[in-house]
Amino acid sequence: MNKKNYVGTTIVLVVLAALWLLPTFGLLITSIREGSQAQITGWWDVFVHPFQTHWSGVAFKQALEKNGLAASFISSAAVTIPATILPLLFAAYAAYGFTFLRFRGRELFFSTIIGLLVIPTEAALVPVLKMFLAFTKLTGIPISGQYAAAWMVHAAFAMPLAIYILRNYMSTIPTALIEAARIDGAEDYKIFWRLVLPISVPALASFAIFQFLWVWNDYLIAFIFLPNNPVMTYRILLMMGQYGAGWQDVAAGSLISLTIPLLVFFSLQRYFIRGLTAGSVKG
């Protein structure tokens, strides 16, 4: 790429990034303005009358204390962390089997699992809820309304994508490396934990980012299966009072909720592209 094309590409990317960040910037300005000004003028008014703008952090305090966002943060973390780890663990085992083990119908089973990606989550929520209620009626063990219900639903719907990403990555690991470990007497369990899993960290991190963002920002599954422990997305919705009176608190709460996914993404981004592109080309 010559210098002229490089400059042009950079300008286009900067403009696209600025447009993408504009709504978030509007949330920031709205949340730190005084409530009276935020209610009667748009956030862009700070550029028209910069010296007449008064700043305040009251909206953040109200979101955390008055609106109970701090407690909902704990609920979101209690749902998101296990719902991210569980599919990673089981999908890694399955991906190892589909990649390095030989058994009849392997490709058929793999294709069937990948085909489950086309099933929308919303189409299965009612049957899954009925199944949980039937299990509770049969055994007396409550599932729906507990954190375990949200974990199982999120993990189940994440498994096909997780297996697909991890199998693509594991297929780039030289087979000779696995055969050498077997010749040395290592069993599949030891090969998986000591050899394949450490090598697959980029793919694991890539899927972890996807799954964490999906579960953290989810509203529907948590609302259906965990109504008594509202997560942050549901709590932010409750901040919106009648006639939109609490939308400044919503802006502050949205920014607070945004910080955790950003920290997760930036801490794992060095693995992101490497994990997604592995297995896409050969040679």
Coordinates of C-alpha atoms in Angstrom, one line a residue:
M1 CA 0.0 0.0 0.0
N2 CA 1.5 3.4 -1.0
K3 CA 1.5 6.4 1.2
K4 CA -1.5 8.1 -0.5
N5 CA -3.7 5.0 0.0
Y6 CA -2.5 4.6 3.5
V7 CA -3.5 8.2 4.4
G8 CA -6.9 7.8 2.8
T9 CA -7.6 4.6 4.6
T10 CA -6.5 6.1 7.9
I11 CA -8.9 9.1 7.4
V12 CA -11.8 6.8 6.5
L13 CA -11.2 4.7 9.6
V14 CA -10.9 7.7 11.9
V15 CA -14.2 9.1 10.6
L16 CA -16.0 5.8 11.0
A17 CA -14.6 5.4 14.5
A18 CA -15.7 8.9 15.4
L19 CA -19.2 8.2 14.1
W20 CA -19.3 4.9 16.0
L21 CA -18.3 6.6 19.3
L22 CA -20.6 9.6 18.9
P23 CA -23.6 8.0 20.8
T24 CA -21.3 7.0 23.7
F25 CA -19.8 10.5 23.8
G26 CA -23.4 11.8 24.0
L27 CA -24.1 9.5 26.9
L28 CA -21.0 10.8 28.7
I29 CA -21.9 14.4 28.2
T30 CA -25.5 13.8 29.3
S31 CA -24.5 11.9 32.5
I32 CA -22.1 14.6 33.8
R33 CA -24.2 17.7 33.1
E34 CA -26.5 19.2 35.7
G35 CA -29.9 17.6 35.7
S36 CA -31.8 20.8 34.9
Q37 CA -29.7 21.5 31.8
A38 CA -29.8 17.9 30.6
Q39 CA -33.6 17.9 30.8
I40 CA -34.2 20.9 28.6
T41 CA -31.3 20.9 26.1
G42 CA -29.5 18.3 24.0
W43 CA -26.0 17.2 24.9
W44 CA -24.6 19.0 21.8
D45 CA -25.5 22.3 23.5
V46 CA -22.2 22.1 25.4
F47 CA -20.5 23.0 22.2
V48 CA -22.8 25.9 21.5
H49 CA -22.6 27.4 25.0
P50 CA -19.4 25.9 26.5
F51 CA -19.1 28.4 29.3
Q52 CA -22.7 28.2 30.4
T53 CA -22.5 24.4 31.0
H54 CA -22.4 23.2 34.6
W55 CA -21.0 19.8 35.4
S56 CA -22.1 17.3 38.1
G57 CA -21.6 13.6 38.9
V58 CA -24.9 13.3 40.8
A59 CA -26.3 11.0 38.1
F60 CA -23.6 8.4 38.8
K61 CA -24.3 8.5 42.5
Q62 CA -28.0 8.1 42.0
A63 CA -27.5 5.2 39.6
L64 CA -25.3 3.3 42.0
E65 CA -27.1 4.0 45.3
K66 CA -30.6 5.2 44.7
N67 CA -31.4 3.0 41.7
G68 CA -29.6 -0.1 43.1
L69 CA -27.2 -0.5 40.2
A70 CA -24.4 -1.7 42.5
A71 CA -26.4 -4.7 43.7
S72 CA -27.3 -5.5 40.1
F73 CA -23.6 -5.4 39.2
I74 CA -23.1 -8.4 41.5
S75 CA -26.0 -10.2 39.9
S76 CA -24.6 -9.6 36.4
A77 CA -21.2 -10.8 37.5
A78 CA -22.7 -13.9 39.1
V79 CA -24.5 -14.7 35.8
T80 CA -21.8 -13.7 33.3
I81 CA -18.6 -15.3 34.8
P82 CA -19.9 -18.9 35.1
A83 CA -21.9 -18.6 31.8
T84 CA -18.6 -17.7 30.1
I85 CA -16.5 -20.4 31.7
L86 CA -18.9 -23.4 31.3
P87 CA -19.2 -23.3 27.5
L88 CA -15.5 -22.8 27.2
L89 CA -14.7 -25.9 29.3
F90 CA -17.2 -28.3 27.6
A91 CA -16.6 -26.9 24.1
A92 CA -12.9 -27.3 24.5
Y93 CA -13.4 -31.0 25.3
A94 CA -15.7 -31.4 22.3
A95 CA -13.4 -29.6 19.9
Y96 CA -10.5 -31.8 21.0
G97 CA -12.6 -34.9 20.2
F98 CA -13.7 -33.6 16.8
T99 CA -10.2 -32.6 15.9
F100 CA -7.9 -35.4 17.2
L101 CA -10.1 -38.4 17.8
R102 CA -11.3 -40.8 15.2
F103 CA -14.8 -42.2 15.5
R104 CA -17.7 -43.1 13.2
G105 CA -20.0 -40.2 12.3
R106 CA -17.6 -37.5 13.5
E107 CA -18.3 -35.1 10.6
L108 CA -22.0 -35.7 10.8
F109 CA -22.1 -34.9 14.5
F110 CA -20.0 -31.8 14.0
S111 CA -22.3 -30.6 11.1
T112 CA -25.3 -31.2 13.3
I113 CA -23.9 -29.1 16.1
I114 CA -22.9 -26.3 13.7
G115 CA -26.5 -26.4 12.3
L116 CA -27.8 -25.5 15.7
L117 CA -26.4 -22.0 15.2
V118 CA -29.4 -21.2 13.0
I119 CA -31.9 -21.8 15.8
P120 CA -32.8 -18.4 17.4
T121 CA -32.5 -18.2 21.1
E122 CA -36.0 -16.7 21.5
A123 CA -37.6 -19.7 19.8
A124 CA -36.4 -22.1 22.5
L125 CA -37.0 -20.0 25.7
V126 CA -40.6 -21.1 26.3
P127 CA -39.8 -24.9 25.8
V128 CA -36.8 -24.6 28.0
L129 CA -38.7 -22.8 30.7
K130 CA -41.4 -25.5 30.6
M131 CA -38.7 -28.2 30.9
F132 CA -37.3 -26.5 34.0
L133 CA -40.8 -26.3 35.5
A134 CA -41.5 -29.9 34.8
F135 CA -38.2 -30.9 36.3
T136 CA -38.9 -29.0 39.4
K137 CA -42.4 -30.6 39.7
L138 CA -40.9 -34.0 39.3
T139 CA -37.9 -33.7 41.6
G140 CA -38.8 -30.8 43.9
I141 CA -35.5 -29.1 43.0
P142 CA -36.1 -25.5 41.8
I143 CA -34.1 -24.5 38.8
S144 CA -36.0 -21.6 37.2
G145 CA -35.4 -18.4 39.3
Q146 CA -31.9 -19.6 40.3
Y147 CA -28.6 -18.5 38.8
A148 CA -28.0 -22.1 37.5
A149 CA -31.0 -21.7 35.1
A150 CA -29.3 -18.7 33.4
W151 CA -25.9 -20.5 33.4
M152 CA -27.4 -23.5 31.6
V153 CA -29.3 -21.6 29.0
H154 CA -26.5 -19.3 28.1
A155 CA -24.0 -22.1 28.0
A156 CA -26.2 -24.3 25.9
F157 CA -26.8 -21.7 23.2
A158 CA -23.1 -20.7 23.2
M159 CA -21.8 -24.3 22.7
P160 CA -22.1 -24.5 18.9
L161 CA -20.2 -21.3 18.2
A162 CA -17.6 -22.2 20.8
I163 CA -17.0 -25.7 19.3
Y164 CA -16.8 -24.2 15.8
I165 CA -14.2 -21.6 16.8
L166 CA -12.1 -23.9 19.0
R167 CA -12.1 -26.8 16.4
N168 CA -11.0 -24.4 13.7
Y169 CA -8.1 -23.3 15.9
M170 CA -7.1 -26.8 17.1
S171 CA -7.0 -28.0 13.5
T172 CA -4.0 -25.7 13.0
I173 CA -2.0 -27.6 15.7
P174 CA 0.3 -30.1 13.9
T175 CA -0.9 -33.7 14.2
A176 CA 2.7 -34.8 14.5
L177 CA 2.8 -33.0 17.9
I178 CA -0.1 -35.0 19.2
E179 CA 1.3 -38.2 17.8
A180 CA 4.6 -37.6 19.5
A181 CA 2.9 -37.0 22.8
R182 CA 1.0 -40.3 22.4
I183 CA 4.2 -42.2 21.5
D184 CA 5.7 -40.8 24.8
G185 CA 2.9 -42.4 26.6
A186 CA 0.6 -39.4 27.2
E187 CA -3.1 -40.1 27.4
D188 CA -5.7 -37.9 25.8
Y189 CA -6.6 -36.3 29.1
K190 CA -3.0 -35.3 29.7
I191 CA -2.5 -34.2 26.0
F192 CA -5.6 -32.0 26.3
W193 CA -4.7 -30.2 29.5
R194 CA -0.9 -29.9 29.2
L195 CA -0.5 -29.5 25.4
V196 CA -3.6 -28.5 23.4
L197 CA -5.3 -26.2 26.0
P198 CA -2.3 -24.0 26.5
I199 CA -1.8 -23.7 22.8
S200 CA -5.4 -22.8 22.3
V201 CA -5.4 -19.8 24.6
P202 CA -6.0 -17.3 21.7
A203 CA -9.1 -19.1 20.6
L204 CA -10.4 -19.5 24.1
A205 CA -9.8 -15.7 24.7
S206 CA -11.6 -14.8 21.4
F207 CA -14.7 -16.8 22.3
A208 CA -14.5 -15.6 25.9
I209 CA -14.8 -12.0 24.7
F210 CA -17.8 -12.9 22.5
Q211 CA -19.6 -14.8 25.3
F212 CA -18.8 -12.3 28.0
L213 CA -20.2 -9.4 26.0
W214 CA -23.3 -11.4 24.9
V215 CA -24.2 -12.5 28.5
W216 CA -23.3 -9.2 30.1
N217 CA -25.6 -7.2 27.7
D218 CA -28.3 -9.8 27.8
Y219 CA -31.7 -8.8 29.0
L220 CA -34.2 -11.4 27.9
I221 CA -32.8 -14.6 29.3
A222 CA -32.0 -13.0 32.7
F223 CA -35.5 -11.5 32.8
I224 CA -37.2 -14.8 32.1
F225 CA -35.1 -17.2 34.2
L226 CA -33.8 -14.8 36.9
P227 CA -36.6 -12.4 37.7
N228 CA -35.8 -12.0 41.4
N229 CA -32.2 -11.0 40.9
P230 CA -32.3 -8.2 38.3
V231 CA -29.1 -7.8 36.3
M232 CA -27.8 -4.5 35.2
T233 CA -29.6 -4.3 31.9
Y234 CA -33.0 -4.8 33.6
R235 CA -32.1 -2.3 36.4
I236 CA -31.1 0.3 33.8
L237 CA -34.5 -0.1 32.2
L238 CA -36.2 0.4 35.5
M239 CA -34.3 3.7 35.9
M240 CA -36.4 5.2 33.1
G241 CA -39.3 6.8 35.0
Q242 CA -42.7 7.9 33.7
Y243 CA -42.5 10.1 30.7
G244 CA -38.7 9.5 30.4
A245 CA -37.9 11.5 33.6
G246 CA -34.9 9.3 34.5
W247 CA -33.1 9.2 31.3
Q248 CA -30.0 11.0 32.7
D249 CA -29.7 8.2 35.3
V250 CA -30.0 5.8 32.4
A251 CA -27.1 7.5 30.6
A252 CA -24.9 7.2 33.7
G253 CA -25.9 3.6 34.4
S254 CA -25.2 2.7 30.8
L255 CA -21.7 4.1 31.0
I256 CA -21.1 2.2 34.3
S257 CA -22.2 -1.0 32.6
L258 CA -20.0 -0.3 29.6
T259 CA -16.8 -0.2 31.6
I260 CA -16.6 -3.9 32.4
P261 CA -16.9 -5.2 28.8
L262 CA -14.3 -2.6 27.7
L263 CA -11.9 -3.9 30.4
V264 CA -12.4 -7.5 29.3
F265 CA -12.0 -6.7 25.6
F266 CA -8.8 -4.6 26.0
S267 CA -7.3 -7.1 28.3
L268 CA -7.8 -9.9 25.8
Q269 CA -7.6 -8.1 22.5
R270 CA -4.1 -9.3 21.7
Y271 CA -5.6 -12.8 21.3
F272 CA -8.7 -11.7 19.5
I273 CA -7.7 -11.6 15.8
R274 CA -5.3 -14.5 16.1
G275 CA -7.9 -16.7 17.6
L276 CA -10.6 -15.9 15.1
T277 CA -8.5 -16.2 11.9
A278 CA -6.8 -19.4 12.9
G279 CA -8.0 -22.2 10.6
S280 CA -9.5 -19.9 8.1
V281 CA -6.7 -20.5 5.6
K282 CA -4.2 -23.3 5.0
G283 CA -0.7 -23.4 3.8

